[in-house]
mmCIF file of C-alpha atoms in Angstrom:
data_model
loop_
_atom_site.group_PDB
_atom_site.id
_atom_site.type_symbol
_atom_site.label_atom_id
_atom_site.label_comp_id
_atom_site.label_asym_id
_atom_site.label_seq_id
_atom_site.Cartn_x
_atom_site.Cartn_y
_atom_site.Cartn_z
ATOM 1 C CA UNK A 1 80.605 96.065 130.779
ATOM 2 C CA UNK A 2 83.373 98.209 129.191
ATOM 3 C CA UNK A 3 82.060 100.226 125.893
ATOM 4 C CA UNK A 4 84.647 102.450 124.885
ATOM 5 C CA UNK A 5 84.428 105.255 122.225
ATOM 6 C CA UNK A 6 87.979 105.889 121.021
ATOM 7 C CA UNK A 7 88.486 109.550 119.670
ATOM 8 C CA UNK A 8 92.034 111.496 118.678
ATOM 9 C CA UNK A 9 94.359 112.881 115.847
ATOM 10 C CA UNK A 10 95.702 110.247 113.116
ATOM 11 C CA UNK A 11 99.136 109.367 114.695
ATOM 12 C CA UNK A 12 97.871 109.618 118.229
ATOM 13 C CA UNK A 13 97.817 105.891 118.746
ATOM 14 C CA UNK A 14 94.178 105.356 118.974
ATOM 15 C CA UNK A 15 94.028 101.956 116.834
ATOM 16 C CA UNK A 16 97.235 100.250 119.068
ATOM 17 C CA UNK A 17 96.076 101.619 122.528
ATOM 18 C CA UNK A 18 92.765 99.835 121.245
ATOM 19 C CA UNK A 19 93.586 97.028 120.230
ATOM 20 C CA UNK A 20 95.907 96.425 123.497
ATOM 21 C CA UNK A 21 93.048 97.443 125.893
ATOM 22 C CA UNK A 22 90.381 95.260 124.238
ATOM 23 C CA UNK A 23 92.958 92.206 124.256
ATOM 24 C CA UNK A 24 93.991 93.317 128.027
ATOM 25 C CA UNK A 25 89.628 93.311 128.939
ATOM 26 C CA UNK A 26 89.003 90.515 126.545
ATOM 27 C CA UNK A 27 86.722 93.058 124.267
ATOM 28 C CA UNK A 28 86.003 93.433 120.496
ATOM 29 C CA UNK A 29 88.179 96.390 118.910
ATOM 30 C CA UNK A 30 85.882 97.443 116.551
ATOM 31 C CA UNK A 31 87.545 99.590 113.936
ATOM 32 C CA UNK A 32 85.719 101.269 111.407
ATOM 33 C CA UNK A 33 88.826 102.022 109.070
ATOM 34 C CA UNK A 34 89.406 98.224 109.774
ATOM 35 C CA UNK A 35 86.131 96.925 108.712
ATOM 36 C CA UNK A 36 86.142 99.187 105.492
ATOM 37 C CA UNK A 37 89.347 97.812 104.715
ATOM 38 C CA UNK A 38 88.500 94.125 105.021
ATOM 39 C CA UNK A 39 85.107 94.501 103.118
ATOM 40 C CA UNK A 40 86.791 95.885 100.276
ATOM 41 C CA UNK A 41 89.451 92.932 100.618
ATOM 42 C CA UNK A 42 86.660 90.313 101.018
ATOM 43 C CA UNK A 43 84.398 92.188 97.926
ATOM 44 C CA UNK A 44 81.110 91.980 100.334
ATOM 45 C CA UNK A 45 78.440 94.199 99.160
ATOM 46 C CA UNK A 46 79.145 96.765 101.754
ATOM 47 C CA UNK A 47 82.792 96.663 100.439
ATOM 48 C CA UNK A 48 81.993 97.184 96.971
ATOM 49 C CA UNK A 49 80.024 99.963 97.731
ATOM 50 C CA UNK A 50 82.539 101.251 100.012
ATOM 51 C CA UNK A 51 85.061 100.847 97.572
ATOM 52 C CA UNK A 52 83.444 102.735 94.766
ATOM 53 C CA UNK A 53 83.863 105.833 97.134
ATOM 54 C CA UNK A 54 87.145 105.090 97.854
ATOM 55 C CA UNK A 55 88.478 104.496 94.011
ATOM 56 C CA UNK A 56 86.456 107.980 93.358
ATOM 57 C CA UNK A 57 88.611 109.670 96.319
ATOM 58 C CA UNK A 58 85.514 110.433 98.087
ATOM 59 C CA UNK A 59 84.740 109.642 101.697
ATOM 60 C CA UNK A 60 82.321 106.820 102.757
ATOM 61 C CA UNK A 61 79.103 108.147 103.095
ATOM 62 C CA UNK A 62 77.755 108.326 106.847
ATOM 63 C CA UNK A 63 74.681 105.668 105.968
ATOM 64 C CA UNK A 64 77.517 103.285 104.847
ATOM 65 C CA UNK A 65 79.653 103.525 108.544
ATOM 66 C CA UNK A 66 76.404 103.751 110.433
ATOM 67 C CA UNK A 67 75.380 100.502 109.361
ATOM 68 C CA UNK A 68 78.286 98.933 109.070
ATOM 69 C CA UNK A 69 78.478 99.682 112.878
ATOM 70 C CA UNK A 70 74.985 98.587 113.553
ATOM 71 C CA UNK A 71 75.619 95.286 112.033
ATOM 72 C CA UNK A 72 78.863 94.882 114.476
ATOM 73 C CA UNK A 73 77.560 96.124 117.312
ATOM 74 C CA UNK A 74 74.339 93.725 116.857
ATOM 75 C CA UNK A 75 76.459 90.970 116.664
ATOM 76 C CA UNK A 76 76.608 88.863 119.902
ATOM 77 C CA UNK A 77 80.613 88.746 120.502
ATOM 78 C CA UNK A 78 79.668 92.921 121.489
ATOM 79 C CA UNK A 79 76.866 92.423 123.657
ATOM 80 C CA UNK A 80 79.546 91.976 127.093
ATOM 81 C CA UNK A 81 81.536 95.120 126.051
ATOM 82 C CA UNK A 82 83.808 96.946 122.994
ATOM 83 C CA UNK A 83 86.102 99.711 121.658
ATOM 84 C CA UNK A 84 84.825 101.442 118.725
ATOM 85 C CA UNK A 85 87.954 103.041 117.222
ATOM 86 C CA UNK A 86 87.214 105.539 113.913
ATOM 87 C CA UNK A 87 83.290 105.731 114.685
ATOM 88 C CA UNK A 88 82.071 108.646 115.604
ATOM 89 C CA UNK A 89 83.823 111.593 113.768
ATOM 90 C CA UNK A 90 81.409 114.315 113.865
ATOM 91 C CA UNK A 91 77.748 115.086 116.353
ATOM 92 C CA UNK A 92 75.452 113.913 113.717
ATOM 93 C CA UNK A 93 77.475 110.320 114.103
ATOM 94 C CA UNK A 94 77.410 110.641 117.503
ATOM 95 C CA UNK A 95 73.744 111.366 118.121
ATOM 96 C CA UNK A 96 73.092 107.949 115.510
ATOM 97 C CA UNK A 97 75.006 105.533 118.514
ATOM 98 C CA UNK A 98 73.549 107.414 120.898
ATOM 99 C CA UNK A 99 70.130 106.286 119.418
ATOM 100 C CA UNK A 100 71.586 102.975 118.473
ATOM 101 C CA UNK A 101 72.929 101.935 121.671
ATOM 102 C CA UNK A 102 70.016 103.293 123.545
ATOM 103 C CA UNK A 103 67.662 100.655 120.936
ATOM 104 C CA UNK A 104 70.392 97.796 121.715
ATOM 105 C CA UNK A 105 70.131 98.277 125.448
ATOM 106 C CA UNK A 106 73.847 99.142 125.377
ATOM 107 C CA UNK A 107 74.062 102.066 127.380
ATOM 108 C CA UNK A 108 77.283 103.168 129.402
ATOM 109 C CA UNK A 109 79.927 103.636 127.006
ATOM 110 C CA UNK A 110 82.793 106.110 127.969
ATOM 111 C CA UNK A 111 84.499 108.496 125.500
ATOM 112 C CA UNK A 112 89.080 108.060 125.604
ATOM 113 C CA UNK A 113 90.097 111.366 123.995
ATOM 114 C CA UNK A 114 93.630 110.448 123.238
ATOM 115 C CA UNK A 115 95.506 113.623 122.029
ATOM 116 C CA UNK A 116 98.681 114.109 121.435
ATOM 117 C CA UNK A 117 100.384 117.956 119.736
ATOM 118 C CA UNK A 118 100.189 118.322 116.152
ATOM 119 C CA UNK A 119 103.773 118.112 116.169
ATOM 120 C CA UNK A 120 103.953 114.967 117.684
ATOM 121 C CA UNK A 121 101.524 113.441 115.327
ATOM 122 C CA UNK A 122 103.175 114.744 112.104
ATOM 123 C CA UNK A 123 107.008 113.451 113.456
ATOM 124 C CA UNK A 124 104.736 109.564 113.971
ATOM 125 C CA UNK A 125 103.354 109.543 110.511
ATOM 126 C CA UNK A 126 106.003 110.825 108.706
ATOM 127 C CA UNK A 127 108.573 107.997 110.794
ATOM 128 C CA UNK A 128 105.836 105.341 109.343
ATOM 129 C CA UNK A 129 106.885 106.092 105.713
ATOM 130 C CA UNK A 130 103.858 105.534 103.570
ATOM 131 C CA UNK A 131 104.291 107.349 100.570
ATOM 132 C CA UNK A 132 100.870 109.676 100.722
ATOM 133 C CA UNK A 133 102.292 111.197 104.241
ATOM 134 C CA UNK A 134 103.570 114.216 103.329
ATOM 135 C CA UNK A 135 103.587 116.199 105.705
ATOM 136 C CA UNK A 136 101.441 118.661 104.088
ATOM 137 C CA UNK A 137 98.947 116.243 103.414
ATOM 138 C CA UNK A 138 99.504 115.455 107.160
ATOM 139 C CA UNK A 139 98.835 119.371 108.634
ATOM 140 C CA UNK A 140 96.266 119.162 106.468
ATOM 141 C CA UNK A 141 94.251 115.644 108.100
ATOM 142 C CA UNK A 142 95.013 117.201 111.587
ATOM 143 C CA UNK A 143 93.144 120.311 110.229
ATOM 144 C CA UNK A 144 89.837 118.517 109.265
ATOM 145 C CA UNK A 145 90.192 116.468 111.930
ATOM 146 C CA UNK A 146 90.800 119.373 114.659
ATOM 147 C CA UNK A 147 87.405 121.003 112.463
ATOM 148 C CA UNK A 148 85.529 118.081 112.392
ATOM 149 C CA UNK A 149 86.085 116.706 116.169
ATOM 150 C CA UNK A 150 86.470 119.167 117.985
ATOM 151 C CA UNK A 151 82.833 119.522 118.659
ATOM 152 C CA UNK A 152 82.226 115.967 119.352
ATOM 153 C CA UNK A 153 84.724 116.286 122.192
ATOM 154 C CA UNK A 154 82.845 119.100 123.521
ATOM 155 C CA UNK A 155 79.601 116.708 122.991
ATOM 156 C CA UNK A 156 80.818 114.280 125.063
ATOM 157 C CA UNK A 157 82.307 116.496 127.602
ATOM 158 C CA UNK A 158 78.702 117.709 127.936
ATOM 159 C CA UNK A 159 77.244 114.513 128.680
ATOM 160 C CA UNK A 160 79.792 113.810 131.857
ATOM 161 C CA UNK A 161 81.329 110.654 129.229
ATOM 162 C CA UNK A 162 84.964 111.632 128.220
ATOM 163 C CA UNK A 163 88.080 110.853 129.466
ATOM 164 C CA UNK A 164 91.358 112.483 128.262
ATOM 165 C CA UNK A 165 94.602 110.700 128.063
ATOM 166 C CA UNK A 166 98.253 112.256 127.243
ATOM 167 C CA UNK A 167 98.992 110.052 123.817
ATOM 168 C CA UNK A 168 102.893 112.245 123.609
ATOM 169 C CA UNK A 169 103.964 109.673 126.212
ATOM 170 C CA UNK A 170 105.462 106.603 125.545
ATOM 171 C CA UNK A 171 103.099 103.201 123.997
ATOM 172 C CA UNK A 172 104.096 101.685 127.803
ATOM 173 C CA UNK A 173 102.432 104.653 129.811
ATOM 174 C CA UNK A 174 99.782 105.554 127.775
ATOM 175 C CA UNK A 175 98.394 102.053 128.015
ATOM 176 C CA UNK A 176 99.226 102.373 131.905
ATOM 177 C CA UNK A 177 97.326 105.371 131.828
ATOM 178 C CA UNK A 178 94.120 104.007 130.058
ATOM 179 C CA UNK A 179 93.934 101.381 131.865
ATOM 180 C CA UNK A 180 94.124 103.680 135.352
ATOM 181 C CA UNK A 181 91.328 105.971 134.081
ATOM 182 C CA UNK A 182 88.759 103.130 132.554
ATOM 183 C CA UNK A 183 89.681 100.859 135.690
#
């Protein structure tokens, strides 16, 4: 039973790698960002709440994201494994997830930290060509990520659940390394 949490800075390739690995393992890829975007597009009750925060430039509150994760992990399709991408982002969310997994009898998760140097990530994100991806904005997002995630990496390392993969390789090399470390 494979249960993986993907960590890594924006642009490290988490979404791409999580999707490929989920297909390889035939388990769902649960991306909180994708779920939120879909819920907002479909105007579900959760999506409407999230949209109000996004429209005012606020982060979607932890409780809303935690409800969403809980709802997804309780689905029958998640019983035999999953890859969680975009959650948790802070230690309080990791503690919530730990309790949730214990409650729904889904323990044994491992955490993959897909790491890449800031300059590589900036170059990749600039290459995407999104108009909100200026170098200044990207570097700010990276700093926020590093500030909030460093404690999370330590949190999982202390629990012997952390696997670090070098994201500064070709997509194929990262995929190959991921498949080796989770085997």
